[in-house]
Each structure stands twice: as C-alpha cells, then as structure tokens.
Amino acid sequence: MIDTSEGSGETSGRPLMTYTFIVICCVIFVLGPASGLNPEYGTGGELLQAQSAYFERWGVIPSALWTGGPDQPLTPLTALFVHGNWLHLLGNMLFLYVFGAMTEERMGRVQFALFYLATGYLALLGYAAAHAESGQTLVGASGAISGVLGAFLWLFPRARVTSLFPFLFFMPLRFPAWAVLVFWVALQWLAARQADDRPGVAYLAHLVGFTLGFLYAWARFGRTARVGGAARPSEGESQP
C-alpha cells in the first residue's frame, strides 16, 4: 500500500504530470508486445520476434546511437516509455508514484515534466557513452525515476520512508528518506562496478540519473525549498 502525505510548504496542486507519465507508460506497455496482451503480435516465437524488433525500434542501442541513422538521437527519449516486462513496469511506476508526486508538487508541473524527460535522456545517454560498443538494447524509465529520487533526497531530507523487508518477515520499518536513498545509491554503485556488457539492469544509468537529479535540485532550489516536515512516503521492495 502506498501512503504519502506532506508537511509544511506550498504545493502546486495534484501531481498531474506524474500521473500522466504513469498512464502513458502503462498504456504503451499494454498495447505493445512485451505485455503479451495484444493479439496482433501473435504468440510463441512470433511474439518473441515482435518483442525483439519492438525494443530495437524504440530502445537505445549504444553502438547504433553514435553510428546509426538520424532517428537514433531520439531513442533515449522514446526508451523512457518502453518497459521489458510486467515486473519492470510495475517497479518503476511504484517508485514514480511514491517519489514523483511530492517532487512534482515542489517543482511545479512544467518544470517537473522537463526535468523528468531531460534527466532520463541524459541518464541513458551517459550509459550509452560508457558502453559505446554495446549492442544490447536499453529500455525503461529507470534513469528518469532515479533523477526524481535524487531531487527528492535534496527537497525532502527528513521524509520518513516505510519499507517492508522480506528477510525480516515483511516487518514494516521506518527510516529517514536520506538513509534509504543513500543505501539505494550504494547498492547501485556496487552493482554497476560488477556489471558487464551482458543483458541486465543498467545500474550506471541509475547513478547518472540520481546524480543529475540531486545536483539539479541543489542548484535550482538551494535550501529555500527543502521541506523539514514529516513527509511520509511508503514504498515496496521493487526498485527502478
């Protein structure tokens, strides 16, 4: 269950852009071949071929990004709205819903939308630059959502995050957001150091997005927009 509330500070109303991004990602996923729900893509081997072609068309292929056609520079943007499977989609949308709503309310709708798209684009671009020879396809909103987490850490340093830990029999424990997010960054950094060019999670894109989001919030808002009240977002165990 997700429960968010905010302490002191003015807001810009309902987080319309957060909800809009969630709806767009969900609709694209359901209509695409990765969901397995659209009969137009067939079943079995035909469906797998359709999925591969779909990801190559709309995702980022680092080696093609630098040497491909004129449409390739757009793929870091289109890839933000494409997800590989149900778990990938639901995990990302959970984090966007929890952390995006409060961040958008603090930034404002237009600024948040531009921030989300720019951070996600640059996160995927950074990953592609570091893996310029890779032929693996990269899709997902993780880079943009990581940027939202970075901004959230600066804007809401005293927010309380309730997490469920499976190895503790799903015991709900509450921690400051800064502790949870710093721990998350440490995990991404360790995973990125061990990652190779094989298919998997683009941890480096997470780190790039988080760093950009944190630096943007720091440079744009300074200390004036930071909220010290008891904001209380809750999260599941899925990560972007």
Short mmCIF file of C-alpha atoms in Angstrom, two decimals:
data_model
loop_
_atom_site.label_atom_id
_atom_site.label_comp_id
_atom_site.label_asym_id
_atom_site.label_seq_id
_atom_site.Cartn_x
_atom_site.Cartn_y
_atom_site.Cartn_z
CA MET A 1 0.00 0.00 0.00
CA ILE A 2 1.22 3.50 -0.84
CA ASP A 3 0.52 6.38 1.52
CA THR A 4 2.00 9.82 1.02
CA SER A 5 1.49 12.99 2.99
CA GLU A 6 3.44 16.18 3.22
CA GLY A 7 4.42 18.59 5.92
CA SER A 8 4.73 22.34 5.63
CA GLY A 9 5.30 24.21 2.41
CA GLU A 10 3.23 25.36 -0.56
CA THR A 11 2.44 22.96 -3.36
CA SER A 12 1.24 23.30 -6.95
CA GLY A 13 -1.82 21.02 -6.62
CA ARG A 14 -2.31 17.48 -7.84
CA PRO A 15 0.76 15.84 -9.43
CA LEU A 16 -0.78 15.78 -12.91
CA MET A 17 2.45 15.09 -14.79
CA THR A 18 3.39 12.19 -12.53
CA TYR A 19 0.05 10.55 -13.20
CA THR A 20 0.33 11.36 -16.91
CA PHE A 21 3.73 9.67 -17.23
CA ILE A 22 2.41 6.62 -15.37
CA VAL A 23 -0.63 6.35 -17.63
CA ILE A 24 1.43 6.77 -20.80
CA CYS A 25 3.91 4.09 -19.75
CA CYS A 26 1.14 1.67 -18.79
CA VAL A 27 -0.85 2.21 -22.00
CA ILE A 28 2.23 1.81 -24.20
CA PHE A 29 3.19 -1.35 -22.36
CA VAL A 30 -0.25 -2.95 -22.58
CA LEU A 31 -0.57 -2.17 -26.28
CA GLY A 32 2.98 -3.32 -27.05
CA PRO A 33 4.30 -6.89 -27.43
CA ALA A 34 6.03 -7.06 -24.02
CA SER A 35 2.73 -7.35 -22.14
CA GLY A 36 1.62 -10.37 -24.13
CA LEU A 37 -1.94 -9.00 -24.15
CA ASN A 38 -2.10 -7.67 -27.71
CA PRO A 39 -3.12 -10.50 -30.10
CA GLU A 40 -1.70 -8.59 -33.07
CA TYR A 41 1.80 -9.71 -32.08
CA GLY A 42 0.94 -13.40 -32.06
CA THR A 43 2.26 -15.98 -29.63
CA GLY A 44 5.33 -18.15 -29.06
CA GLY A 45 8.25 -17.48 -31.37
CA GLU A 46 6.33 -14.87 -33.32
CA LEU A 47 5.76 -12.88 -30.15
CA LEU A 48 9.43 -13.11 -29.15
CA GLN A 49 10.48 -11.79 -32.56
CA ALA A 50 7.99 -8.95 -32.27
CA GLN A 51 9.33 -8.03 -28.83
CA SER A 52 12.92 -8.01 -30.05
CA ALA A 53 12.04 -5.82 -33.05
CA TYR A 54 9.98 -3.51 -30.84
CA PHE A 55 12.80 -2.95 -28.35
CA GLU A 56 15.32 -2.35 -31.13
CA ARG A 57 12.98 0.18 -32.74
CA TRP A 58 12.21 2.23 -29.64
CA GLY A 59 15.05 1.43 -27.24
CA VAL A 60 18.62 2.66 -27.03
CA ILE A 61 21.35 0.58 -28.67
CA PRO A 62 24.60 2.29 -27.62
CA SER A 63 26.62 1.22 -30.66
CA ALA A 64 23.86 2.39 -33.03
CA LEU A 65 23.31 5.64 -31.13
CA TRP A 66 26.67 7.00 -32.25
CA THR A 67 26.83 5.50 -35.73
CA GLY A 68 23.20 4.93 -36.73
CA GLY A 69 20.65 6.98 -38.63
CA PRO A 70 19.27 10.44 -37.84
CA ASP A 71 16.48 8.99 -35.71
CA GLN A 72 18.87 7.39 -33.22
CA PRO A 73 19.32 10.52 -31.04
CA LEU A 74 15.60 10.30 -30.26
CA THR A 75 15.81 6.79 -28.82
CA PRO A 76 16.95 7.89 -25.30
CA LEU A 77 13.63 9.75 -25.16
CA THR A 78 11.36 7.03 -26.60
CA ALA A 79 13.06 4.38 -24.45
CA LEU A 80 11.77 6.14 -21.31
CA PHE A 81 8.25 4.95 -22.11
CA VAL A 82 9.08 1.34 -23.01
CA HIS A 83 9.44 -1.46 -20.46
CA GLY A 84 10.65 -5.02 -20.83
CA ASN A 85 8.13 -6.92 -18.69
CA TRP A 86 5.44 -6.55 -16.06
CA LEU A 87 7.85 -6.50 -13.12
CA HIS A 88 9.98 -3.84 -14.81
CA LEU A 89 6.92 -1.66 -15.43
CA LEU A 90 5.30 -2.06 -12.01
CA GLY A 91 8.54 -1.50 -10.11
CA ASN A 92 9.28 1.71 -11.98
CA MET A 93 5.72 3.03 -11.74
CA LEU A 94 5.63 2.33 -8.00
CA PHE A 95 8.72 4.45 -7.41
CA LEU A 96 7.48 7.18 -9.75
CA TYR A 97 4.15 7.32 -7.93
CA VAL A 98 5.68 7.46 -4.45
CA PHE A 99 8.52 9.89 -5.06
CA GLY A 100 7.31 11.71 -8.17
CA ALA A 101 4.13 13.15 -6.71
CA MET A 102 5.81 15.09 -3.92
CA THR A 103 8.70 16.16 -6.14
CA GLU A 104 6.32 17.49 -8.78
CA GLU A 105 4.33 19.38 -6.18
CA ARG A 106 7.52 21.08 -5.05
CA MET A 107 8.83 21.83 -8.57
CA GLY A 108 5.61 22.58 -10.42
CA ARG A 109 4.15 20.66 -13.33
CA VAL A 110 6.01 22.13 -16.30
CA GLN A 111 9.37 22.20 -14.57
CA PHE A 112 8.91 18.64 -13.33
CA ALA A 113 7.98 17.34 -16.78
CA LEU A 114 11.03 18.95 -18.40
CA PHE A 115 13.23 17.76 -15.54
CA TYR A 116 11.95 14.20 -15.83
CA LEU A 117 12.48 13.98 -19.59
CA ALA A 118 15.87 15.71 -19.57
CA THR A 119 17.24 13.67 -16.68
CA GLY A 120 16.04 10.41 -18.21
CA TYR A 121 17.50 11.32 -21.59
CA LEU A 122 20.88 12.24 -20.14
CA ALA A 123 20.97 9.15 -17.92
CA LEU A 124 20.52 6.85 -20.92
CA LEU A 125 22.96 8.94 -22.94
CA GLY A 126 25.55 8.61 -20.18
CA TYR A 127 25.13 4.85 -20.10
CA ALA A 128 25.45 4.67 -23.90
CA ALA A 129 28.63 6.76 -23.81
CA ALA A 130 30.20 4.44 -21.24
CA HIS A 131 29.20 1.36 -23.26
CA ALA A 132 29.65 2.75 -26.75
CA GLU A 133 30.41 -0.65 -28.29
CA SER A 134 27.43 -2.43 -26.74
CA GLY A 135 24.75 -3.91 -28.96
CA GLN A 136 22.33 -4.52 -26.08
CA THR A 137 19.02 -2.67 -26.12
CA LEU A 138 18.23 -0.38 -23.20
CA VAL A 139 14.63 0.49 -22.30
CA GLY A 140 12.78 1.80 -19.26
CA ALA A 141 12.14 4.90 -17.19
CA SER A 142 14.68 3.96 -14.51
CA GLY A 143 17.11 6.76 -15.37
CA ALA A 144 14.41 9.42 -15.14
CA ILE A 145 12.96 7.97 -11.95
CA SER A 146 16.43 7.82 -10.42
CA GLY A 147 16.66 11.54 -11.18
CA VAL A 148 13.41 12.02 -9.26
CA LEU A 149 14.91 10.12 -6.31
CA GLY A 150 17.94 12.39 -6.36
CA ALA A 151 15.79 15.52 -6.35
CA PHE A 152 13.59 14.05 -3.62
CA LEU A 153 16.61 13.47 -1.42
CA TRP A 154 17.52 17.15 -1.59
CA LEU A 155 13.99 18.55 -1.36
CA PHE A 156 12.66 16.26 1.38
CA PRO A 157 15.67 15.26 3.51
CA ARG A 158 13.55 14.46 6.58
CA ALA A 159 10.80 12.49 4.88
CA ARG A 160 10.03 9.16 6.52
CA VAL A 161 10.03 6.05 4.35
CA THR A 162 8.29 2.85 5.45
CA SER A 163 9.75 -0.27 3.83
CA LEU A 164 8.89 -3.95 4.01
CA PHE A 165 11.82 -6.34 4.33
CA PRO A 166 11.14 -9.93 3.19
CA PHE A 167 14.09 -11.34 5.15
CA LEU A 168 12.52 -9.86 8.32
CA PHE A 169 9.14 -11.50 7.62
CA PHE A 170 7.91 -8.31 5.89
CA MET A 171 8.23 -6.31 9.07
CA PRO A 172 7.48 -2.63 8.29
CA LEU A 173 10.34 -0.39 9.37
CA ARG A 174 10.53 3.38 9.07
CA PHE A 175 13.71 5.23 8.12
CA PRO A 176 14.60 8.76 7.04
CA ALA A 177 14.44 9.11 3.26
CA TRP A 178 18.08 10.16 3.16
CA ALA A 179 19.16 6.88 4.77
CA VAL A 180 17.08 4.75 2.39
CA LEU A 181 18.17 6.63 -0.72
CA VAL A 182 21.85 6.73 0.23
CA PHE A 183 21.67 2.98 0.82
CA TRP A 184 19.98 2.57 -2.58
CA VAL A 185 22.74 4.58 -4.27
CA ALA A 186 25.39 2.44 -2.59
CA LEU A 187 23.72 -0.70 -3.92
CA GLN A 188 23.56 0.77 -7.43
CA TRP A 189 27.23 1.74 -7.28
CA LEU A 190 28.31 -1.71 -6.13
CA ALA A 191 26.17 -3.38 -8.79
CA ALA A 192 27.47 -1.04 -11.51
CA ARG A 193 31.06 -1.96 -10.65
CA GLN A 194 30.26 -5.65 -11.13
CA ALA A 195 28.12 -5.22 -14.24
CA ASP A 196 29.35 -6.16 -17.70
CA ASP A 197 28.00 -5.86 -21.23
CA ARG A 198 25.51 -8.71 -20.88
CA PRO A 199 21.74 -8.06 -20.69
CA GLY A 200 20.59 -6.89 -17.29
CA VAL A 201 19.89 -3.78 -15.25
CA ALA A 202 21.58 -0.56 -16.36
CA TYR A 203 22.86 0.44 -12.93
CA LEU A 204 25.11 3.13 -14.37
CA ALA A 205 22.07 4.89 -15.84
CA HIS A 206 20.54 4.86 -12.35
CA LEU A 207 23.63 6.50 -10.89
CA VAL A 208 23.82 9.12 -13.63
CA GLY A 209 20.13 9.96 -13.26
CA PHE A 210 20.28 10.15 -9.47
CA THR A 211 23.35 12.40 -9.53
CA LEU A 212 21.81 14.73 -12.11
CA GLY A 213 18.56 14.94 -10.17
CA PHE A 214 20.27 15.72 -6.89
CA LEU A 215 22.53 18.36 -8.45
CA TYR A 216 19.65 19.99 -10.29
CA ALA A 217 17.56 20.29 -7.12
CA TRP A 218 20.55 21.65 -5.23
CA ALA A 219 21.39 24.22 -7.92
CA ARG A 220 17.82 25.22 -8.71
CA PHE A 221 16.26 25.37 -5.27
CA GLY A 222 19.16 25.67 -2.84
CA ARG A 223 17.98 25.38 0.75
CA THR A 224 14.87 27.54 0.36
CA ALA A 225 12.59 24.79 -0.97
CA ARG A 226 13.69 21.99 1.32
CA VAL A 227 10.90 20.56 3.46
CA GLY A 228 11.71 19.64 7.03
CA GLY A 229 8.25 18.45 7.98
CA ALA A 230 7.14 14.87 8.39
CA ALA A 231 6.55 13.77 4.82
CA ARG A 232 5.79 10.06 4.91
CA PRO A 233 6.01 8.14 1.65
CA SER A 234 5.86 4.35 1.80
CA GLU A 235 7.49 2.03 -0.68
CA GLY A 236 7.60 -1.62 -1.61
CA GLU A 237 10.74 -3.62 -2.26
CA SER A 238 10.83 -3.05 -6.05
CA GLN A 239 13.49 -0.70 -7.37
CA PRO A 240 13.83 1.21 -10.63
#
